[in-house]
PDB file of C-alpha atoms in Angstrom:
ATOM      1  CA  UNK A   1      40.304-104.770 -27.435  1.00 47.00           C
ATOM      2  CA  UNK A   2      41.799-105.653 -24.101  1.00 63.00           C
ATOM      3  CA  UNK A   3      40.798-109.083 -22.825  1.00 86.00           C
ATOM      4  CA  UNK A   4      39.663-109.903 -19.311  1.00 87.00           C
ATOM      5  CA  UNK A   5      42.997-111.347 -18.254  1.00 91.00           C
ATOM      6  CA  UNK A   6      44.848-108.249 -19.504  1.00 90.00           C
ATOM      7  CA  UNK A   7      42.405-105.968 -17.634  1.00 92.00           C
ATOM      8  CA  UNK A   8      43.016-107.932 -14.452  1.00 93.00           C
ATOM      9  CA  UNK A   9      46.812-107.691 -14.811  1.00 92.00           C
ATOM     10  CA  UNK A  10      46.627-103.950 -15.607  1.00 91.00           C
ATOM     11  CA  UNK A  11      44.453-103.310 -12.535  1.00 92.00           C
ATOM     12  CA  UNK A  12      46.777-105.393 -10.357  1.00 91.00           C
ATOM     13  CA  UNK A  13      49.735-103.284 -11.614  1.00 90.00           C
ATOM     14  CA  UNK A  14      47.963-100.067 -10.665  1.00 90.00           C
ATOM     15  CA  UNK A  15      47.027-101.306  -7.209  1.00 90.00           C
ATOM     16  CA  UNK A  16      50.485-102.772  -6.599  1.00 87.00           C
ATOM     17  CA  UNK A  17      52.123 -99.424  -7.402  1.00 85.00           C
ATOM     18  CA  UNK A  18      49.828 -97.546  -5.025  1.00 86.00           C
ATOM     19  CA  UNK A  19      49.474-100.028  -2.165  1.00 86.00           C
ATOM     20  CA  UNK A  20      52.219-102.607  -2.627  1.00 83.00           C
ATOM     21  CA  UNK A  21      51.815-106.350  -2.539  1.00 83.00           C
ATOM     22  CA  UNK A  22      50.190-106.335   0.899  1.00 85.00           C
ATOM     23  CA  UNK A  23      47.578-103.808  -0.243  1.00 86.00           C
ATOM     24  CA  UNK A  24      46.724-105.723  -3.392  1.00 89.00           C
ATOM     25  CA  UNK A  25      43.735-108.027  -3.088  1.00 91.00           C
ATOM     26  CA  UNK A  26      41.569-109.935  -5.502  1.00 92.00           C
ATOM     27  CA  UNK A  27      38.575-107.931  -4.272  1.00 91.00           C
ATOM     28  CA  UNK A  28      40.306-104.606  -5.043  1.00 93.00           C
ATOM     29  CA  UNK A  29      41.331-105.857  -8.469  1.00 93.00           C
ATOM     30  CA  UNK A  30      37.761-106.983  -9.109  1.00 91.00           C
ATOM     31  CA  UNK A  31      36.391-103.609  -8.062  1.00 92.00           C
ATOM     32  CA  UNK A  32      38.812-101.738 -10.323  1.00 92.00           C
ATOM     33  CA  UNK A  33      37.961-103.890 -13.354  1.00 91.00           C
ATOM     34  CA  UNK A  34      34.205-104.207 -12.761  1.00 88.00           C
ATOM     35  CA  UNK A  35      34.657-107.974 -12.785  1.00 89.00           C
ATOM     36  CA  UNK A  36      33.321-110.151 -10.006  1.00 89.00           C
ATOM     37  CA  UNK A  37      35.939-111.550  -7.612  1.00 85.00           C
ATOM     38  CA  UNK A  38      34.772-115.037  -8.563  1.00 88.00           C
ATOM     39  CA  UNK A  39      35.515-114.331 -12.238  1.00 87.00           C
ATOM     40  CA  UNK A  40      39.084-113.331 -11.393  1.00 91.00           C
ATOM     41  CA  UNK A  41      39.640-116.738  -9.805  1.00 91.00           C
ATOM     42  CA  UNK A  42      38.851-118.298 -13.187  1.00 91.00           C
ATOM     43  CA  UNK A  43      42.031-116.649 -14.484  1.00 91.00           C
ATOM     44  CA  UNK A  44      44.262-116.707 -11.393  1.00 93.00           C
ATOM     45  CA  UNK A  45      44.231-119.263  -8.580  1.00 92.00           C
ATOM     46  CA  UNK A  46      45.141-116.693  -5.931  1.00 91.00           C
ATOM     47  CA  UNK A  47      46.822-113.369  -5.213  1.00 89.00           C
ATOM     48  CA  UNK A  48      50.300-114.903  -5.513  1.00 87.00           C
ATOM     49  CA  UNK A  49      49.524-116.253  -8.991  1.00 89.00           C
ATOM     50  CA  UNK A  50      48.264-112.824 -10.062  1.00 91.00           C
ATOM     51  CA  UNK A  51      51.347-111.152  -8.586  1.00 87.00           C
ATOM     52  CA  UNK A  52      53.600-113.578 -10.456  1.00 87.00           C
ATOM     53  CA  UNK A  53      51.759-112.835 -13.691  1.00 89.00           C
ATOM     54  CA  UNK A  54      52.279-109.086 -13.185  1.00 89.00           C
ATOM     55  CA  UNK A  55      56.014-109.697 -12.751  1.00 87.00           C
ATOM     56  CA  UNK A  56      56.148-112.181 -15.624  1.00 87.00           C
ATOM     57  CA  UNK A  57      54.478-109.639 -17.942  1.00 88.00           C
ATOM     58  CA  UNK A  58      56.922-106.968 -16.800  1.00 89.00           C
ATOM     59  CA  UNK A  59      59.985-109.149 -17.393  1.00 88.00           C
ATOM     60  CA  UNK A  60      58.646-110.305 -20.766  1.00 89.00           C
ATOM     61  CA  UNK A  61      57.997-106.724 -21.861  1.00 92.00           C
ATOM     62  CA  UNK A  62      61.462-105.629 -20.752  1.00 93.00           C
ATOM     63  CA  UNK A  63      63.048-108.543 -22.582  1.00 92.00           C
ATOM     64  CA  UNK A  64      61.165-107.642 -25.774  1.00 93.00           C
ATOM     65  CA  UNK A  65      62.663-104.149 -25.591  1.00 96.00           C
ATOM     66  CA  UNK A  66      66.189-105.487 -25.076  1.00 95.00           C
ATOM     67  CA  UNK A  67      65.854-107.936 -27.952  1.00 95.00           C
ATOM     68  CA  UNK A  68      65.442-104.928 -30.251  1.00 95.00           C
ATOM     69  CA  UNK A  69      69.113-104.139 -29.613  1.00 97.00           C
ATOM     70  CA  UNK A  70      70.187-107.248 -31.490  1.00 97.00           C
ATOM     71  CA  UNK A  71      69.672-105.487 -34.828  1.00 97.00           C
ATOM     72  CA  UNK A  72      72.974-103.679 -34.239  1.00 97.00           C
ATOM     73  CA  UNK A  73      75.702-104.658 -36.679  1.00 97.00           C
ATOM     74  CA  UNK A  74      78.625-104.521 -34.223  1.00 98.00           C
ATOM     75  CA  UNK A  75      79.054-105.433 -30.550  1.00 98.00           C
ATOM     76  CA  UNK A  76      79.306-101.766 -29.508  1.00 97.00           C
ATOM     77  CA  UNK A  77      76.248-100.824 -31.551  1.00 98.00           C
ATOM     78  CA  UNK A  78      74.291-103.637 -29.856  1.00 98.00           C
ATOM     79  CA  UNK A  79      75.441-102.410 -26.428  1.00 97.00           C
ATOM     80  CA  UNK A  80      74.468 -98.828 -27.311  1.00 97.00           C
ATOM     81  CA  UNK A  81      71.081 -99.988 -28.601  1.00 97.00           C
ATOM     82  CA  UNK A  82      70.532-101.977 -25.395  1.00 96.00           C
ATOM     83  CA  UNK A  83      71.112 -98.792 -23.385  1.00 95.00           C
ATOM     84  CA  UNK A  84      68.653 -96.940 -25.628  1.00 96.00           C
ATOM     85  CA  UNK A  85      66.096 -99.727 -25.313  1.00 96.00           C
ATOM     86  CA  UNK A  86      66.447 -99.619 -21.522  1.00 93.00           C
ATOM     87  CA  UNK A  87      65.632 -95.887 -21.667  1.00 94.00           C
ATOM     88  CA  UNK A  88      62.642 -96.547 -23.947  1.00 95.00           C
ATOM     89  CA  UNK A  89      61.332 -99.255 -21.631  1.00 94.00           C
ATOM     90  CA  UNK A  90      61.624 -97.040 -18.550  1.00 91.00           C
ATOM     91  CA  UNK A  91      59.768 -94.190 -20.257  1.00 90.00           C
ATOM     92  CA  UNK A  92      57.182 -96.112 -22.287  1.00 93.00           C
ATOM     93  CA  UNK A  93      56.479 -98.850 -19.737  1.00 91.00           C
ATOM     94  CA  UNK A  94      56.838 -96.785 -16.561  1.00 87.00           C
ATOM     95  CA  UNK A  95      54.490 -99.020 -14.540  1.00 87.00           C
ATOM     96  CA  UNK A  96      56.455-102.153 -15.287  1.00 88.00           C
ATOM     97  CA  UNK A  97      59.730-100.302 -14.755  1.00 89.00           C
ATOM     98  CA  UNK A  98      58.606 -99.167 -11.300  1.00 87.00           C
ATOM     99  CA  UNK A  99      57.365-102.621 -10.356  1.00 85.00           C
ATOM    100  CA  UNK A 100      60.485-104.456 -11.523  1.00 84.00           C
ATOM    101  CA  UNK A 101      63.163-101.996 -10.469  1.00 82.00           C
ATOM    102  CA  UNK A 102      61.815 -99.643  -7.810  1.00 80.00           C
ATOM    103  CA  UNK A 103      58.959-101.084  -5.785  1.00 74.00           C
ATOM    104  CA  UNK A 104      59.282-104.861  -5.760  1.00 65.00           C
ATOM    105  CA  UNK A 105      58.128-105.917  -2.311  1.00 59.00           C
ATOM    106  CA  UNK A 106      61.079-107.787  -0.826  1.00 56.00           C
ATOM    107  CA  UNK A 107      58.906-109.347   1.876  1.00 54.00           C
ATOM    108  CA  UNK A 108      57.301-111.538  -0.800  1.00 55.00           C
ATOM    109  CA  UNK A 109      60.284-111.763  -3.147  1.00 53.00           C
ATOM    110  CA  UNK A 110      61.199-115.197  -1.786  1.00 50.00           C
ATOM    111  CA  UNK A 111      57.826-116.554  -2.977  1.00 57.00           C
ATOM    112  CA  UNK A 112      58.386-115.144  -6.440  1.00 57.00           C
ATOM    113  CA  UNK A 113      62.102-115.758  -6.740  1.00 56.00           C
ATOM    114  CA  UNK A 114      61.945-119.454  -7.521  1.00 60.00           C
ATOM    115  CA  UNK A 115      59.116-119.160 -10.014  1.00 57.00           C
ATOM    116  CA  UNK A 116      60.562-116.218 -11.918  1.00 69.00           C
ATOM    117  CA  UNK A 117      64.302-116.455 -11.342  1.00 72.00           C
ATOM    118  CA  UNK A 118      65.047-117.188 -15.005  1.00 75.00           C
ATOM    119  CA  UNK A 119      62.865-114.279 -16.163  1.00 75.00           C
ATOM    120  CA  UNK A 120      64.488-111.929 -13.650  1.00 74.00           C
ATOM    121  CA  UNK A 121      67.998-112.880 -14.751  1.00 81.00           C
ATOM    122  CA  UNK A 122      67.415-112.426 -18.506  1.00 83.00           C
ATOM    123  CA  UNK A 123      68.256-108.700 -18.618  1.00 84.00           C
ATOM    124  CA  UNK A 124      71.426-109.205 -16.620  1.00 86.00           C
ATOM    125  CA  UNK A 125      72.478-112.121 -18.833  1.00 92.00           C
ATOM    126  CA  UNK A 126      71.682-110.068 -21.934  1.00 94.00           C
ATOM    127  CA  UNK A 127      73.922-107.198 -20.773  1.00 94.00           C
ATOM    128  CA  UNK A 128      76.754-109.538 -19.768  1.00 96.00           C
ATOM    129  CA  UNK A 129      76.625-111.031 -23.276  1.00 97.00           C
ATOM    130  CA  UNK A 130      76.776-107.565 -24.874  1.00 97.00           C
ATOM    131  CA  UNK A 131      79.760-106.600 -22.708  1.00 97.00           C
ATOM    132  CA  UNK A 132      81.528-109.887 -23.479  1.00 98.00           C
ATOM    133  CA  UNK A 133      81.069-109.239 -27.209  1.00 98.00           C
ATOM    134  CA  UNK A 134      82.619-105.786 -26.848  1.00 97.00           C
ATOM    135  CA  UNK A 135      85.567-107.156 -24.897  1.00 98.00           C
ATOM    136  CA  UNK A 136      86.068-109.959 -27.399  1.00 98.00           C
ATOM    137  CA  UNK A 137      86.198-107.584 -30.387  1.00 97.00           C
ATOM    138  CA  UNK A 138      88.526-105.204 -28.525  1.00 97.00           C
ATOM    139  CA  UNK A 139      86.177-102.212 -28.281  1.00 97.00           C
ATOM    140  CA  UNK A 140      86.110-102.500 -24.457  1.00 97.00           C
ATOM    141  CA  UNK A 141      88.974-103.036 -22.046  1.00 97.00           C
ATOM    142  CA  UNK A 142      89.369-106.557 -20.723  1.00 97.00           C
ATOM    143  CA  UNK A 143      87.734-106.787 -17.314  1.00 97.00           C
ATOM    144  CA  UNK A 144      85.185-108.878 -15.476  1.00 97.00           C
ATOM    145  CA  UNK A 145      82.181-108.805 -17.882  1.00 97.00           C
ATOM    146  CA  UNK A 146      79.715-109.524 -15.074  1.00 96.00           C
ATOM    147  CA  UNK A 147      80.936-106.575 -13.009  1.00 96.00           C
ATOM    148  CA  UNK A 148      81.054-104.231 -15.999  1.00 97.00           C
ATOM    149  CA  UNK A 149      77.492-105.220 -16.988  1.00 95.00           C
ATOM    150  CA  UNK A 150      76.321-104.653 -13.404  1.00 93.00           C
ATOM    151  CA  UNK A 151      78.019-101.260 -13.384  1.00 94.00           C
ATOM    152  CA  UNK A 152      76.231-100.284 -16.600  1.00 94.00           C
ATOM    153  CA  UNK A 153      72.874-101.595 -15.393  1.00 91.00           C
ATOM    154  CA  UNK A 154      73.253 -99.956 -11.974  1.00 91.00           C
ATOM    155  CA  UNK A 155      74.149 -96.577 -13.419  1.00 91.00           C
ATOM    156  CA  UNK A 156      71.325 -96.659 -15.971  1.00 90.00           C
ATOM    157  CA  UNK A 157      68.856 -97.888 -13.379  1.00 89.00           C
ATOM    158  CA  UNK A 158      69.929 -95.134 -10.965  1.00 90.00           C
ATOM    159  CA  UNK A 159      69.257 -92.537 -13.651  1.00 92.00           C
ATOM    160  CA  UNK A 160      65.811 -93.984 -14.380  1.00 88.00           C
ATOM    161  CA  UNK A 161      64.995 -94.161 -10.686  1.00 86.00           C
ATOM    162  CA  UNK A 162      65.680 -90.439 -10.390  1.00 88.00           C
ATOM    163  CA  UNK A 163      63.758 -89.696 -13.586  1.00 83.00           C
ATOM    164  CA  UNK A 164      60.689 -91.817 -12.814  1.00 77.00           C
ATOM    165  CA  UNK A 165      60.527 -90.539  -9.226  1.00 79.00           C
ATOM    166  CA  UNK A 166      60.698 -86.947 -10.587  1.00 82.00           C
ATOM    167  CA  UNK A 167      63.937 -86.115  -8.745  1.00 88.00           C
ATOM    168  CA  UNK A 168      65.291 -84.908 -12.088  1.00 87.00           C
ATOM    169  CA  UNK A 169      62.995 -83.354 -14.621  1.00 86.00           C
ATOM    170  CA  UNK A 170      62.821 -82.322 -18.216  1.00 90.00           C
ATOM    171  CA  UNK A 171      61.160 -83.337 -21.427  1.00 91.00           C
ATOM    172  CA  UNK A 172      61.720 -86.817 -22.767  1.00 90.00           C
ATOM    173  CA  UNK A 173      64.181 -85.426 -25.314  1.00 94.00           C
ATOM    174  CA  UNK A 174      66.107 -83.546 -22.592  1.00 94.00           C
ATOM    175  CA  UNK A 175      66.231 -86.625 -20.383  1.00 92.00           C
ATOM    176  CA  UNK A 176      67.361 -88.795 -23.296  1.00 93.00           C
ATOM    177  CA  UNK A 177      70.162 -86.325 -24.077  1.00 95.00           C
ATOM    178  CA  UNK A 178      71.247 -86.328 -20.412  1.00 94.00           C
ATOM    179  CA  UNK A 179      71.078 -90.096 -20.287  1.00 94.00           C
ATOM    180  CA  UNK A 180      73.144 -90.412 -23.462  1.00 95.00           C
ATOM    181  CA  UNK A 181      75.818 -88.046 -22.093  1.00 95.00           C
ATOM    182  CA  UNK A 182      75.955 -89.957 -18.817  1.00 93.00           C
ATOM    183  CA  UNK A 183      76.193 -93.275 -20.641  1.00 95.00           C
ATOM    184  CA  UNK A 184      78.995 -91.950 -22.899  1.00 95.00           C
ATOM    185  CA  UNK A 185      80.980 -90.725 -19.864  1.00 95.00           C
ATOM    186  CA  UNK A 186      80.653 -94.135 -18.280  1.00 94.00           C
ATOM    187  CA  UNK A 187      81.705 -95.888 -21.483  1.00 94.00           C
ATOM    188  CA  UNK A 188      84.731 -93.593 -21.869  1.00 95.00           C
ATOM    189  CA  UNK A 189      86.309 -95.290 -18.871  1.00 93.00           C
ATOM    190  CA  UNK A 190      85.435 -98.781 -20.098  1.00 95.00           C
ATOM    191  CA  UNK A 191      86.404 -98.546 -23.759  1.00 93.00           C
ATOM    192  CA  UNK A 192      89.794 -98.860 -25.382  1.00 87.00           C
TER     193      UNK A 192
END
């Protein structure tokens, strides 16, 4: 059973995706959840606190997906699993994916940046570590691990942006096959 706080965050996600940060209000969230506006303030001090919680939940969920890649037994298997987990997150957690990677309102990002900077940097750090492992064991060419990780993340994120925004279509299995082929082409230029 979903608790009150979870209902509030879910409603805030929905409103944020439709109307952006400026369109999100405690009153709208209250109306969507059938909770009084006063009751929402028992859980969140203000709109900014609620917005930060939406982002925090998104980053935490994304991180939990990436952590699943650590079961790989080699550096390259962990990198491959991270790419798969990124796909799974984008498909299974489409709302959070859109909020974190497609629609974050940059006019309020400065308010959020300080509070959530560590959370926001986790996925990047995770990918840099995977790339560094692959370079260290010789399965990837020596290069700047930060730039290679950003290249991988940017390419994958670009694919998801097209997929989530329906600019490319197909079943989940078809999209996963396309994604895998694209990822393999990219890796071909990075691997030894």
